[in-house]
Short mmCIF file of C-alpha atoms in Angstrom, two decimals:
data_model
loop_
_atom_site.label_atom_id
_atom_site.label_comp_id
_atom_site.label_asym_id
_atom_site.label_seq_id
_atom_site.Cartn_x
_atom_site.Cartn_y
_atom_site.Cartn_z
CA LYS A 1 67.39 -174.32 38.47
CA LEU A 2 65.08 -172.38 36.50
CA ILE A 3 65.31 -174.44 33.13
CA ASN A 4 65.98 -177.41 35.09
CA ASN A 5 61.96 -176.00 36.72
CA LEU A 6 60.61 -175.50 33.23
CA LEU A 7 61.65 -178.87 31.69
CA ASP A 8 60.13 -180.63 34.91
CA LEU A 9 57.23 -178.27 34.19
CA THR A 10 56.99 -179.81 29.87
CA LYS A 11 56.93 -182.74 30.89
CA LEU A 12 54.92 -183.30 33.96
CA GLU A 13 52.10 -181.03 31.71
CA GLU A 14 53.55 -184.21 28.55
CA GLY A 15 52.13 -186.45 31.05
CA LYS A 16 56.01 -187.53 30.75
CA MET A 17 57.05 -188.33 34.93
CA ARG A 18 57.20 -190.49 36.40
CA LEU A 19 57.72 -190.64 40.51
CA LYS A 20 59.49 -192.47 42.61
CA ILE A 21 56.90 -192.90 45.75
CA LYS A 22 57.91 -193.70 48.73
CA LYS A 23 56.44 -193.56 52.34
CA VAL A 24 57.61 -190.83 54.97
CA ASP A 25 57.06 -189.39 57.98
CA PHE A 26 55.79 -186.03 57.17
CA VAL A 27 56.34 -184.28 59.88
CA ASP A 28 60.69 -185.00 60.22
CA TYR A 29 60.31 -184.47 56.34
CA VAL A 30 58.55 -180.56 56.47
CA ASN A 31 60.54 -179.62 59.37
CA SER A 32 63.92 -180.88 57.43
CA LEU A 33 62.70 -178.41 54.61
CA LEU A 34 62.22 -175.62 57.21
CA SER A 35 65.85 -176.02 58.66
CA SER A 36 67.15 -175.94 55.22
CA VAL A 37 64.77 -171.69 54.89
CA LYS A 38 65.72 -171.00 57.89
CA PRO A 39 68.73 -168.63 57.82
CA LEU A 40 66.45 -166.72 54.54
CA VAL A 41 64.20 -166.76 57.33
CA ASP A 42 66.09 -165.07 60.09
CA GLN A 43 67.93 -162.50 57.76
CA LYS A 44 64.61 -160.99 56.80
CA GLU A 45 63.55 -161.65 61.00
CA ILE A 46 60.35 -163.22 59.82
CA THR A 47 59.19 -165.09 62.42
CA LEU A 48 58.92 -168.69 61.42
CA TYR A 49 56.48 -171.51 63.12
CA PHE A 50 55.60 -175.12 62.04
CA GLN A 51 52.32 -176.59 63.97
CA HIS A 52 51.31 -180.54 63.48
CA PRO A 53 50.20 -183.16 65.17
CA PRO A 54 52.25 -184.48 67.84
CA HIS A 55 52.88 -187.82 66.46
CA PRO A 56 54.12 -189.50 63.13
CA VAL A 57 52.01 -188.64 59.88
CA ASP A 58 53.01 -191.03 57.39
CA ILE A 59 52.47 -190.20 53.73
CA THR A 60 53.25 -191.40 50.32
CA VAL A 61 55.59 -189.01 48.27
CA ASP A 62 57.64 -188.87 45.95
CA PRO A 63 60.57 -187.22 48.25
CA PHE A 64 62.53 -185.34 45.24
CA HIS A 65 59.64 -183.87 43.71
CA PHE A 66 57.69 -183.00 46.83
CA GLU A 67 60.76 -181.09 48.03
CA LYS A 68 59.61 -178.52 45.36
CA ILE A 69 56.23 -178.07 46.20
CA VAL A 70 57.28 -177.30 50.10
CA LEU A 71 60.12 -175.06 49.01
CA ASN A 72 58.80 -172.87 46.27
CA LEU A 73 55.93 -172.26 48.83
CA LEU A 74 58.17 -170.86 51.54
CA SER A 75 60.38 -169.12 49.28
CA ASN A 76 57.49 -167.57 48.03
CA ALA A 77 56.26 -166.71 51.37
CA ILE A 78 59.90 -165.32 52.43
CA LYS A 79 59.51 -163.11 49.20
CA PHE A 80 57.10 -160.95 49.71
CA THR A 81 56.93 -161.01 53.68
CA SER A 82 58.32 -158.06 54.93
CA LYS A 83 60.41 -158.01 57.92
CA ASN A 84 59.31 -158.77 61.52
CA GLY A 85 56.46 -160.50 59.54
CA ARG A 86 55.36 -164.54 60.29
CA ILE A 87 55.41 -167.74 57.84
CA THR A 88 52.86 -170.07 59.78
CA VAL A 89 53.28 -174.25 57.99
CA TYR A 90 50.64 -176.24 59.42
CA ILE A 91 50.02 -180.09 58.74
CA GLU A 92 47.06 -181.28 59.37
CA GLU A 93 45.41 -184.69 59.46
CA SER A 94 42.22 -185.95 58.98
CA LYS A 95 40.43 -189.32 57.81
CA SER A 96 40.58 -188.86 54.52
CA ASN A 97 43.43 -186.18 53.57
CA ILE A 98 46.52 -184.49 54.61
CA LYS A 99 46.76 -181.08 54.21
CA LEU A 100 50.20 -179.18 54.01
CA ILE A 101 48.84 -174.86 54.44
CA VAL A 102 52.08 -172.22 53.70
CA GLU A 103 50.91 -168.76 55.53
CA ASP A 104 52.11 -165.83 55.40
CA THR A 105 51.58 -162.11 56.74
CA GLY A 106 52.94 -160.57 53.89
CA ILE A 107 52.02 -158.57 50.74
CA GLY A 108 48.53 -160.85 50.05
CA ILE A 109 47.68 -161.04 46.29
CA PRO A 110 44.85 -159.29 45.08
CA GLU A 111 41.42 -160.54 43.88
CA ASP A 112 41.36 -160.82 40.43
CA MET A 113 44.80 -162.42 40.42
CA LEU A 114 44.03 -165.67 42.53
CA LYS A 115 42.46 -167.29 39.97
CA ASN A 116 45.34 -166.71 37.25
CA ILE A 117 48.16 -167.23 40.27
CA PHE A 118 48.40 -171.05 39.20
CA ASP A 119 48.90 -170.49 35.73
CA ARG A 120 52.47 -170.63 33.52
CA PHE A 121 54.33 -167.32 33.28
CA SER A 122 51.42 -165.44 35.45
CA GLN A 123 52.84 -162.76 37.93
CA VAL A 124 51.76 -160.46 40.35
CA ASP A 125 52.23 -156.87 39.28
CA GLY A 126 55.29 -155.81 40.12
CA SER A 127 54.37 -152.90 41.37
CA LEU A 128 52.29 -153.92 44.18
CA SER A 129 55.26 -156.51 45.47
CA GLY A 130 58.05 -153.67 44.44
CA THR A 131 60.96 -154.81 43.70
CA HIS A 132 59.92 -158.94 43.74
CA GLU A 133 60.22 -160.54 40.55
CA GLY A 134 60.18 -163.67 39.74
CA THR A 135 59.69 -166.26 36.06
CA GLY A 136 56.12 -167.10 37.02
CA ILE A 137 56.50 -171.02 36.66
CA GLY A 138 56.88 -171.99 40.17
CA LEU A 139 53.16 -172.32 41.09
CA ALA A 140 52.51 -173.47 37.80
CA LEU A 141 55.99 -176.67 38.58
CA VAL A 142 53.93 -177.05 42.20
CA THR A 143 50.80 -176.84 40.86
CA GLU A 144 51.02 -179.95 38.44
CA ILE A 145 53.44 -181.91 40.88
CA VAL A 146 50.59 -181.88 43.10
CA ARG A 147 48.19 -183.01 40.43
CA ILE A 148 50.77 -185.94 39.69
CA HIS A 149 50.87 -187.22 43.17
CA GLY A 150 46.38 -187.00 43.47
CA GLY A 151 45.87 -183.80 45.19
CA LYS A 152 44.63 -180.28 44.39
CA ILE A 153 45.97 -176.70 45.52
CA LYS A 154 43.97 -173.84 46.12
CA ALA A 155 45.43 -170.05 47.75
CA GLU A 156 43.22 -167.72 49.52
CA SER A 157 44.54 -164.28 50.29
CA GLU A 158 43.40 -160.87 51.43
CA LEU A 159 45.75 -157.56 49.72
CA GLY A 160 47.75 -156.49 52.83
CA LYS A 161 47.66 -159.38 55.47
CA GLY A 162 48.86 -161.72 53.51
CA SER A 163 48.73 -165.21 51.46
CA ARG A 164 47.31 -168.80 52.65
CA PHE A 165 48.10 -171.67 50.00
CA ILE A 166 46.63 -175.98 51.16
CA VAL A 167 47.76 -178.09 49.48
CA GLU A 168 45.48 -181.40 49.69
CA LEU A 169 46.68 -184.75 49.46
CA LYS A 170 44.10 -188.29 49.62
#
């Protein structure tokens, strides 16, 4: 998986990845991905919430590649949220955009590291997160996939209180 992610990141950065775009109901799509991480969430005794409009939200994405965005953000939220914590996934819709927000009550990210977390091989200081290790390519891959979909991503965080990742698509 790591090798495939590195290859995908390289293709994206070189402009060689082509999307296979299709219209999906974003609520159903995200809900199915949440179901796939439910065993991990349950194992860690984390509460998972999903808030979305009460109607289908159609969006045009490459479902295969967009899955990497959702699962990476969820994986990080699970990794950095302790037992009895909370993860909330929101879908917000306006006339001009759709936002996917992944918010957790995890350890948070130091302010001085927030600006670099989307860079390749960037990681939050391991001493803050204990034994949580990673490669530092997940968020770089997410950023490139969001970019190729014509969107933006940003992070907000408060140390000790959690993080919030916002993906905005037109």
